Amino acid sequence: MPSDMSDNLFSKTNRDIARTYWIIVGVVIGSLTALNIIDRILVRSRFKAAANNSPHPTRVKNKIGQIWATATAVLREAALPSVRSFTNKNTLLAMFTPLPLGRSVVVFIYMAMVAIMLSINVYTSGYWYYEKIAYRAAWVSVTQIPFVLLISGRLSLFTLLTNIPGERINWLHRWVGRVILVSVLVHMALFWRGWDLSDFLQTELEIMPMVRYGFGGFGVLGWIMFTSIAPVRWYTYELFYLNHLASVGALLWCLYMHVPKSAIYNVWLGIAFVAFDRFLRAALFLYSNIHSSSTSTTKSSYSLHFGHTAEIDILDRKENLTRVVIKDVKMKWRAGQHIYLSIPSLRPFESHPFSISNTYEALPLPGKEYKELGNATATHNGSRDLHLLISSRAGFSKQLHRKCGPADNAPVVLKAFIEGPYGSPPAWNTFETVVLIATSTGVTFTLPILEEIASNPACVRRIHFHWTVRHVSDLKLLTKRLARLGNKARGKGVDVFINIAVTCGTMKTAKDGKFVVGSDDGDSFGAAGSVASKGSEYLLLKTVEKDGTVDEITPVNGEPVASCCAATSPSQAAQAHTRTISTSSSNSSASDEEGAPCCCAAGTGNSCCETVCTCGFSSDDIEFSCGRPLISKMILPPIELAEGETVVACCANRRLMDDVRNYVGRVCDERAVHKGSGAQGVLCWTEGFY
Ligand SMILES: Cc1cc2nc3c(=O)[nH]c(=O)nc-3n(C[C@H](O)[C@H](O)[C@H](O)COP(=O)(O)OP(=O)(O)OC[C@H]3O[C@@H](n4cnc5c(N)ncnc54)[C@H](O)[C@@H]3O)c2cc1C
């Protein structure tokens, strides 16, 4: 039971401080809610302008709009700078990378606010000196408990009001938790000191059960902090998650037994926030997973199903990529959102977040023929599928991959449950220019954005799509779909530039003056092979021809190259290139038509740069390059061309995302975005899979 003890002791000022804390929190949440509403109004007005064929639907039109745009630009620039992550891996070192500037400022302000709350109007001397400060610290600590729980859920009240999803605010959740630990430490240490001075410590522990619960609560809080630090969290996420839930329950119980009646509302408020989130999630889970089906046309044959059929197959064995197709999904989603997937027959109590790699589209009438992007024409059966592209790691994803077996057989069918969609990405088609940057499986985030824009460009006039992959073999899987989407968007008047950079393959110059993509492993392109245009500014490596022979491989731009071919000796390169020329010229009559039989021919041996393919798409569809593309080359040209607002979306490893954030911030500052120079705003949106 909550204690009656010390209910009124020194509590007037403390209650006022607690009230002030919640007024500040309320004002901040209210402001974020207002921003959310304004953002929705802006989105609508842009759609309206686009529907009215306005030449620049994303441009500011009046003075208030200009003030708003300038304030937004200043805040974005201030928030973007980040220290480059010390490592890309989930190791101890990653934990020490500081937060980006904007987040650091928020944490600093929060800490300063709590420090002021701890010290304002507090006694500096007198008999009750230690007790008074200890009580203040107790109030400050317990007052923060509901807030830390409010910002913890996937469907919290905070998320619903502000449209800031849980995974984008969890850094604050962690920092508020740390601040609570410090204020609890102050509370405990000062009581300890006061009792110690009056020789009362032992008696307190013996006669006051609430004190024992207090120590218990502190122990649980310390345990939560320790088990939440990044390396422990990464080591085994499921254990972290279960432990976190159980520990929060234990903490709330200890608090319930420890705090006086006058402060118990904080415990109930915390429980209410958690219950709100859990209730909505349970409802969403049921809604997402219960669906009906019928085998005949009579209504009576409808039956309810719990869970979905998931078809799982291997997309790329070498890259350990698995594709999961969830059948009969009724929820709506937007490009850039993710779901939580659980497959109990593989791992009963686990659910993992994965980006949805296809777009939500209105269903055609059942029985009608339809052509899905990247897929063959099929007769529609009235169901909508949701696609996931999963790269194999150590646990669930690896087991999923293994389940498919060694041979490329028919997809494995399992029962799956989904929860979502989660995430609040911007409305991509309300920007004038869209720059999409992905490495490896990050394409699962950017590809549906391209797909969504290709279906309904609205305000979009230009898309630059960059995808960096390690191996040529990665390309054949999604290149075809990418090219189709590019053409679909072009057909709707969007200027589309697609670049695929291969970091472990190379480009070579064939006699016909075209660059061709070489593979590093003897693996040849599928029907989606490629030819890139000569002279591309994106090439980091190119072969130099003298009198028809190859002399050397030279890095263009003097940039370091990641290509394995950089290590190839000139003589090897010459040999490889000679093979390239003969192979490509012998195939020079190959059709560029999509779906034409591939004209690839593997070179002898298994070394880098030996396999060459010149068939596939024309250079207008997709440009291929070798080595890592420069960030400036990816971002600056479209921003300079933009006549309206730009969004730069990046799904990659930590370091690339930091680089992109820093670069966008710097460019906006240099170009004096929305500060009288005429340069238009840029939103930088990064998404990490860790
Ligand atoms: C918003 C979001 C979208 C994602 N989209 C994709 C995608 O489209 N394709 C893809 O291949 N990967 C995606 N990921 C990463 C994917 O969720 C993890 O790779 C997967 O959960 C790893 O599980 P595992 O047991 O196989 O690996 P493990 O080796 O056990 O874990 C690898 C890492 O994944 C993290 N992780 C594990 N389980 C979870 C969980 N339940 N919730 C959050 N993080 C977890 C851990 O921090 C750990 O560091 C996404 C992650 C997030 C946060």
Tab-separated table of C-alpha atoms and ligand atoms in Angstrom, residues 89-91 154 167-168 170 230-238 240-241 320-322 336-341 347 349-357 387-400 422-423 441-445 651 654 687-690, ligand 1:
chain	number	residue	atom	x	y	z
A	89	LYS	CA	28.961	-2.157	-36.347
A	90	ASN	CA	26.895	-2.815	-33.241
A	91	THR	CA	29.908	-2.810	-30.941
A	154	ARG	CA	4.779	2.357	-30.406
A	167	GLU	CA	11.465	4.515	-32.675
A	168	ARG	CA	12.314	8.155	-33.458
A	170	ASN	CA	13.534	6.361	-28.035
A	230	ALA	CA	23.561	-0.493	-26.421
A	231	PRO	CA	25.920	-3.514	-26.411
A	232	VAL	CA	23.701	-5.433	-23.972
A	233	ARG	CA	20.640	-4.485	-26.006
A	234	TRP	CA	22.272	-5.565	-29.239
A	235	TYR	CA	23.691	-8.762	-27.797
A	236	THR	CA	20.303	-10.339	-27.371
A	237	TYR	CA	17.419	-8.054	-28.182
A	238	GLU	CA	14.650	-10.419	-27.104
A	240	PHE	CA	16.565	-7.158	-23.352
A	241	TYR	CA	12.936	-6.588	-24.315
A	320	ASN	CA	21.714	-14.002	-47.738
A	321	LEU	CA	18.620	-12.134	-48.794
A	322	THR	CA	15.229	-13.611	-48.037
A	336	GLY	CA	8.795	4.086	-45.693
A	337	GLN	CA	6.699	2.387	-43.016
A	338	HIS	CA	7.558	-0.887	-41.343
A	339	ILE	CA	5.747	-3.744	-39.658
A	340	TYR	CA	6.641	-6.178	-36.901
A	341	LEU	CA	6.742	-9.747	-38.133
A	347	ARG	CA	10.618	-18.380	-32.916
A	349	PHE	CA	7.908	-15.081	-28.736
A	350	GLU	CA	9.741	-12.834	-31.148
A	351	SER	CA	8.615	-10.076	-33.451
A	352	HIS	CA	11.021	-8.103	-35.621
A	353	PRO	CA	10.692	-4.811	-37.481
A	354	PHE	CA	11.033	-4.854	-41.274
A	355	SER	CA	10.400	-2.140	-43.839
A	356	ILE	CA	7.620	-2.869	-46.284
A	357	SER	CA	9.244	-3.178	-49.680
A	387	HIS	CA	6.530	-7.803	-49.313
A	388	LEU	CA	9.551	-7.812	-47.038
A	389	LEU	CA	13.184	-8.081	-47.995
A	390	ILE	CA	15.224	-9.497	-45.156
A	391	SER	CA	18.947	-9.713	-44.854
A	392	SER	CA	20.200	-12.530	-42.719
A	393	ARG	CA	21.766	-11.702	-39.354
A	394	ALA	CA	22.346	-13.970	-36.377
A	395	GLY	CA	18.925	-14.897	-35.003
A	396	PHE	CA	15.396	-14.919	-36.411
A	397	SER	CA	16.424	-13.654	-39.842
A	398	LYS	CA	19.076	-16.350	-40.174
A	399	GLN	CA	16.639	-19.062	-39.188
A	400	LEU	CA	14.168	-17.712	-41.733
A	422	TYR	CA	4.518	1.858	-37.881
A	423	GLY	CA	6.587	4.905	-38.726
A	441	THR	CA	19.119	-3.858	-48.209
A	442	GLY	CA	18.403	-0.189	-47.557
A	443	VAL	CA	16.811	-0.321	-50.997
A	444	THR	CA	13.836	-1.987	-49.354
A	445	PHE	CA	13.167	1.448	-47.846
A	651	CYS	CA	18.735	4.245	-45.600
A	654	ARG	CA	25.487	4.665	-39.578
A	687	GLU	CA	16.409	5.450	-41.548
A	688	GLY	CA	18.736	2.862	-40.016
A	689	PHE	CA	18.178	-0.881	-39.672
A	690	TYR	CA	19.878	-1.342	-36.297
B	1	LIG	C1	12.465	0.310	-38.441
B	1	LIG	C2	13.308	-0.865	-38.867
B	1	LIG	C3	13.147	-1.395	-40.135
B	1	LIG	C4	13.925	-2.482	-40.534
B	1	LIG	N1	13.764	-2.994	-41.795
B	1	LIG	C5	14.527	-4.022	-42.205
B	1	LIG	C6	14.390	-4.565	-43.522
B	1	LIG	O1	13.573	-4.126	-44.317
B	1	LIG	N2	15.198	-5.594	-43.868
B	1	LIG	C7	16.126	-6.109	-43.003
B	1	LIG	O2	16.831	-7.034	-43.376
B	1	LIG	N3	16.276	-5.619	-41.758
B	1	LIG	C8	15.500	-4.599	-41.332
B	1	LIG	N4	15.639	-4.104	-40.062
B	1	LIG	C9	16.585	-4.757	-39.162
B	1	LIG	C10	15.922	-6.013	-38.570
B	1	LIG	O3	14.845	-5.662	-37.739
B	1	LIG	C11	16.920	-6.800	-37.746
B	1	LIG	O4	17.962	-7.147	-38.588
B	1	LIG	C12	16.309	-8.058	-37.222
B	1	LIG	O5	15.381	-7.777	-36.202
B	1	LIG	C13	17.428	-8.920	-36.712
B	1	LIG	O6	16.919	-10.014	-36.024
B	1	LIG	P1	17.817	-11.311	-35.785
B	1	LIG	O7	17.263	-12.030	-34.599
B	1	LIG	O8	17.924	-12.112	-37.011
B	1	LIG	O9	19.273	-10.748	-35.576
B	1	LIG	P2	20.191	-10.542	-34.340
B	1	LIG	O10	21.557	-10.840	-34.820
B	1	LIG	O11	19.674	-11.254	-33.146
B	1	LIG	O12	20.086	-8.976	-34.114
B	1	LIG	C14	20.771	-8.086	-34.944
B	1	LIG	C15	20.422	-6.680	-34.515
B	1	LIG	O13	19.045	-6.430	-34.764
B	1	LIG	C16	18.452	-5.773	-33.645
B	1	LIG	N5	17.179	-6.438	-33.335
B	1	LIG	C17	16.977	-7.741	-33.126
B	1	LIG	N6	15.690	-7.967	-32.855
B	1	LIG	C18	15.069	-6.766	-32.887
B	1	LIG	C19	13.729	-6.330	-32.664
B	1	LIG	N7	12.759	-7.188	-32.364
B	1	LIG	N8	13.464	-5.007	-32.763
B	1	LIG	C20	14.430	-4.132	-33.072
B	1	LIG	N9	15.701	-4.487	-33.296
B	1	LIG	C21	16.025	-5.778	-33.198
B	1	LIG	C22	19.385	-5.925	-32.462
B	1	LIG	O14	19.625	-4.652	-31.885
B	1	LIG	C23	20.656	-6.466	-33.026
B	1	LIG	O15	21.690	-5.559	-32.904
B	1	LIG	C24	14.873	-3.033	-39.643
B	1	LIG	C25	15.030	-2.489	-38.367
B	1	LIG	C26	14.261	-1.425	-37.975
B	1	LIG	C27	14.449	-0.856	-36.589
